[in-house]
XYZ file of N, CA and C in Angstrom:
273
model
N -5.743 -25.771 -67.870
C -5.622 -25.211 -68.482
C -4.592 -26.469 -69.238
N -4.918 -26.733 -70.356
C -4.334 -28.073 -71.234
C -2.844 -27.346 -71.787
N -2.269 -28.674 -72.149
C -1.023 -28.175 -72.813
C -1.200 -27.453 -74.174
N -1.815 -27.985 -74.957
C -2.365 -27.079 -76.412
C -2.374 -25.718 -76.275
N -3.239 -25.032 -74.800
C -3.190 -23.647 -74.708
C -1.996 -23.068 -74.325
N -1.285 -23.678 -73.804
C -0.098 -23.247 -72.999
C 1.031 -23.224 -74.151
N 0.768 -24.159 -74.995
C 1.922 -24.115 -75.975
C 1.464 -23.027 -77.161
N 0.386 -22.972 -77.042
C -0.142 -21.345 -78.169
C 0.169 -20.045 -77.646
N 0.227 -20.115 -76.306
C 0.539 -18.877 -75.507
C 2.248 -18.982 -75.481
N 2.943 -19.891 -75.514
C 4.768 -20.037 -75.641
C 4.627 -19.376 -77.167
N 3.920 -19.784 -77.888
C 4.613 -19.583 -79.267
C 3.959 -18.010 -79.330
N 3.079 -17.201 -79.062
C 2.402 -16.142 -79.105
C 3.881 -15.171 -78.355
N 4.287 -15.932 -77.471
C 5.285 -14.619 -76.504
C 6.625 -14.814 -77.048
N 6.865 -15.814 -77.853
C 8.174 -16.091 -78.244
C 8.327 -15.060 -79.721
N 7.339 -14.725 -80.597
C 7.248 -14.051 -81.362
C 7.359 -12.111 -81.294
N 6.707 -12.094 -79.861
C 6.750 -10.510 -79.286
C 7.748 -10.215 -79.639
N 8.314 -8.811 -79.797
C 9.172 -7.628 -79.571
C 9.989 -7.890 -78.258
N 11.002 -7.683 -78.031
C 11.770 -7.916 -76.736
C 11.419 -7.135 -75.799
N 11.045 -5.606 -76.111
C 10.576 -4.465 -75.408
C 8.998 -5.003 -74.971
N 8.585 -6.057 -75.402
C 6.860 -6.533 -74.881
C 7.210 -7.344 -74.157
N 8.356 -8.266 -74.514
C 8.323 -9.427 -73.558
C 8.757 -8.935 -72.024
N 9.613 -8.005 -72.092
C 10.193 -7.411 -71.264
C 9.273 -6.944 -69.908
N 8.030 -5.930 -70.676
C 7.283 -5.390 -70.125
C 6.125 -6.591 -69.462
N 5.921 -7.612 -69.942
C 5.563 -8.907 -69.520
C 5.811 -9.438 -68.708
N 7.479 -9.584 -68.331
C 8.194 -10.073 -67.741
C 8.005 -9.263 -65.995
N 7.923 -8.042 -66.384
C 8.433 -6.906 -65.149
C 6.405 -7.291 -64.583
N 5.563 -7.532 -65.425
C 4.340 -7.492 -64.866
C 4.171 -8.730 -63.587
N 4.892 -9.739 -64.545
C 4.556 -11.095 -63.967
C 5.665 -11.300 -62.456
N 6.766 -10.336 -62.651
C 7.845 -10.088 -61.361
C 6.866 -9.564 -60.246
N 6.153 -8.347 -60.892
C 5.474 -7.898 -59.932
C 4.313 -8.384 -59.113
N 3.421 -9.291 -60.086
C 2.906 -10.389 -59.494
C 3.025 -11.204 -58.310
N 4.325 -11.667 -58.740
C 5.188 -12.948 -57.741
C 5.763 -12.071 -56.283
N 5.993 -10.989 -56.795
C 6.306 -9.813 -55.095
C 5.330 -9.392 -54.675
N 4.267 -8.719 -55.033
C 3.486 -8.181 -54.181
C 1.984 -8.440 -54.373
N 2.007 -9.493 -55.453
C 0.422 -10.128 -55.376
C -0.482 -9.589 -56.498
N -1.240 -10.276 -57.140
C -2.204 -9.842 -57.938
C -2.852 -8.648 -57.867
N -3.481 -8.479 -56.328
C -4.301 -7.337 -55.669
C -3.501 -5.914 -56.264
N -1.972 -6.120 -55.492
C -1.348 -4.519 -55.613
C -0.789 -4.425 -56.820
N -0.679 -5.329 -57.788
C -0.188 -4.990 -58.909
C -1.862 -4.286 -59.791
N -2.546 -5.101 -59.785
C -3.665 -4.237 -60.600
C -3.650 -2.741 -60.028
N -3.374 -2.621 -58.857
C -3.439 -1.240 -58.492
C -2.564 -0.226 -58.948
N -1.555 -0.604 -60.087
C -0.631 0.353 -60.892
C -1.486 0.037 -62.098
N -1.296 1.797 -62.308
C -1.962 2.197 -63.249
C -1.704 1.898 -64.707
N -0.228 2.113 -64.570
C 0.068 2.266 -66.137
C -0.174 0.388 -66.867
N -0.527 -0.315 -66.140
C -0.926 -1.715 -66.562
C -2.347 -1.595 -67.350
N -3.331 -0.357 -66.724
C -4.645 -0.355 -67.194
C -5.561 -1.746 -67.100
N -5.130 -2.630 -65.561
C -5.832 -3.714 -65.383
C -7.442 -3.732 -65.609
N -7.877 -4.686 -66.390
C -9.456 -4.267 -66.397
C -10.321 -5.866 -66.654
N -11.024 -5.910 -66.008
C -12.276 -6.966 -66.087
C -12.494 -7.090 -67.821
N -12.826 -8.080 -68.158
C -13.147 -7.909 -69.874
C -14.726 -8.496 -69.964
N -15.391 -7.954 -70.825
C -16.961 -8.417 -71.355
C -17.282 -9.376 -72.163
N -18.085 -9.889 -72.372
C -19.048 -10.709 -73.644
C -18.458 -11.779 -73.538
N -17.714 -12.348 -74.517
C -17.175 -13.981 -74.643
C -16.019 -13.920 -73.748
N -15.307 -12.767 -73.237
C -14.388 -13.108 -72.357
C -14.487 -12.806 -70.789
N -15.698 -12.795 -70.694
C -15.658 -12.334 -69.071
C -15.249 -13.659 -68.243
N -14.752 -13.185 -67.237
C -13.645 -14.056 -66.117
C -12.539 -13.861 -66.744
N -12.004 -13.167 -67.554
C -10.772 -12.997 -68.229
C -10.550 -11.440 -67.561
N -9.273 -11.128 -67.805
C -8.809 -9.809 -67.449
C -8.026 -9.486 -68.319
N -7.540 -8.228 -68.885
C -6.365 -7.674 -69.582
C -5.677 -6.638 -68.855
N -4.521 -6.781 -69.214
C -3.254 -5.742 -68.713
C -2.682 -5.243 -70.135
N -2.106 -3.677 -70.016
C -1.652 -3.175 -71.196
C -0.195 -3.190 -71.045
N 0.389 -3.683 -71.866
C 1.708 -4.072 -71.930
C 2.315 -2.920 -72.389
N 2.147 -2.250 -73.701
C 2.342 -1.091 -74.550
C 0.936 -0.610 -75.169
N 1.296 0.344 -75.899
C 0.099 0.916 -76.262
C -0.701 0.225 -77.505
N -0.125 -0.826 -77.679
C -0.781 -2.053 -78.891
C -0.838 -3.592 -78.598
N 0.033 -3.207 -77.491
C -0.075 -5.462 -76.619
C -0.673 -5.310 -75.372
N -1.592 -6.399 -75.298
C -2.176 -6.641 -74.387
C -2.048 -7.892 -74.049
N -2.154 -8.455 -72.515
C -2.137 -9.753 -71.825
C -3.276 -10.067 -71.349
N -3.998 -11.252 -71.937
C -5.354 -11.560 -71.403
C -4.922 -12.739 -70.126
N -5.464 -12.512 -69.281
C -4.916 -13.928 -68.206
C -6.514 -13.807 -67.323
N -6.380 -15.075 -66.432
C -7.976 -15.339 -65.651
C -6.756 -15.779 -64.456
N -7.557 -15.459 -63.239
C -7.290 -16.028 -62.094
C -7.997 -17.225 -61.285
N -7.447 -17.957 -60.980
C -8.046 -19.170 -60.335
C -8.108 -19.262 -58.726
N -8.781 -19.530 -58.087
C -8.569 -19.679 -56.678
C -8.326 -20.957 -56.186
N -7.394 -21.205 -55.305
C -7.209 -22.871 -54.496
C -6.726 -22.482 -53.001
N -8.231 -22.554 -52.371
C -7.599 -22.163 -50.827
C -7.278 -20.789 -50.502
N -6.159 -20.695 -50.522
C -5.517 -19.389 -50.127
C -4.347 -18.916 -51.359
N -3.912 -19.887 -52.096
C -3.205 -19.863 -53.446
C -4.019 -19.005 -54.771
N -3.296 -18.244 -55.012
C -4.134 -17.469 -56.797
C -3.196 -18.203 -57.804
N -3.709 -18.425 -58.680
C -2.772 -18.854 -59.822
C -3.813 -18.197 -60.930
N -2.020 -17.631 -61.352
C -2.456 -16.263 -62.201
C -2.198 -17.259 -63.750
N -3.256 -17.136 -64.756
C -2.703 -18.049 -65.998
C -3.056 -16.750 -67.472
N -1.961 -16.602 -67.721
C -1.709 -16.135 -68.949
C -2.298 -16.884 -70.168
N -3.304 -15.975 -70.885
C -4.296 -16.836 -71.880
C -3.758 -16.349 -73.318
N -3.562 -15.235 -73.436
C -3.185 -14.803 -74.718
C -2.273 -13.690 -74.796
N -1.393 -13.254 -75.339
C -0.701 -12.005 -75.642
C -1.123 -11.638 -77.120
N -1.660 -10.225 -77.333
C -1.977 -10.073 -78.570
C -1.750 -8.671 -78.955
N -1.680 -8.301 -80.081
C -1.598 -6.848 -80.544
C -2.942 -6.259 -80.627
N -3.229 -5.454 -80.096
C -4.329 -5.106 -79.763
C -5.001 -4.137 -81.037
N -5.987 -4.494 -81.752
C -6.618 -3.297 -82.653
C -7.440 -2.090 -82.390
N -7.136 -1.202 -82.716
C -8.379 -0.109 -82.213
C -9.004 0.178 -83.476
């Protein structure tokens, strides 16, 4: 992931309401402590694979309106979770 993409995600996160940032940090902490496989089992996050142009990415629900889009990279036995976008989901 390049520095430009990381900068864009950092800017998105900076603009989020505090309660959404708190949910994102709770999700990150869960991934760090329990691993992505166990965190995916938490029903409240509604972790799901995406389709179409976002194949290979997954979405987690932070609130009714906000989603975090991430992808998982594997390197040996280490999984790297990269948050690619946090956005307000349109219905």
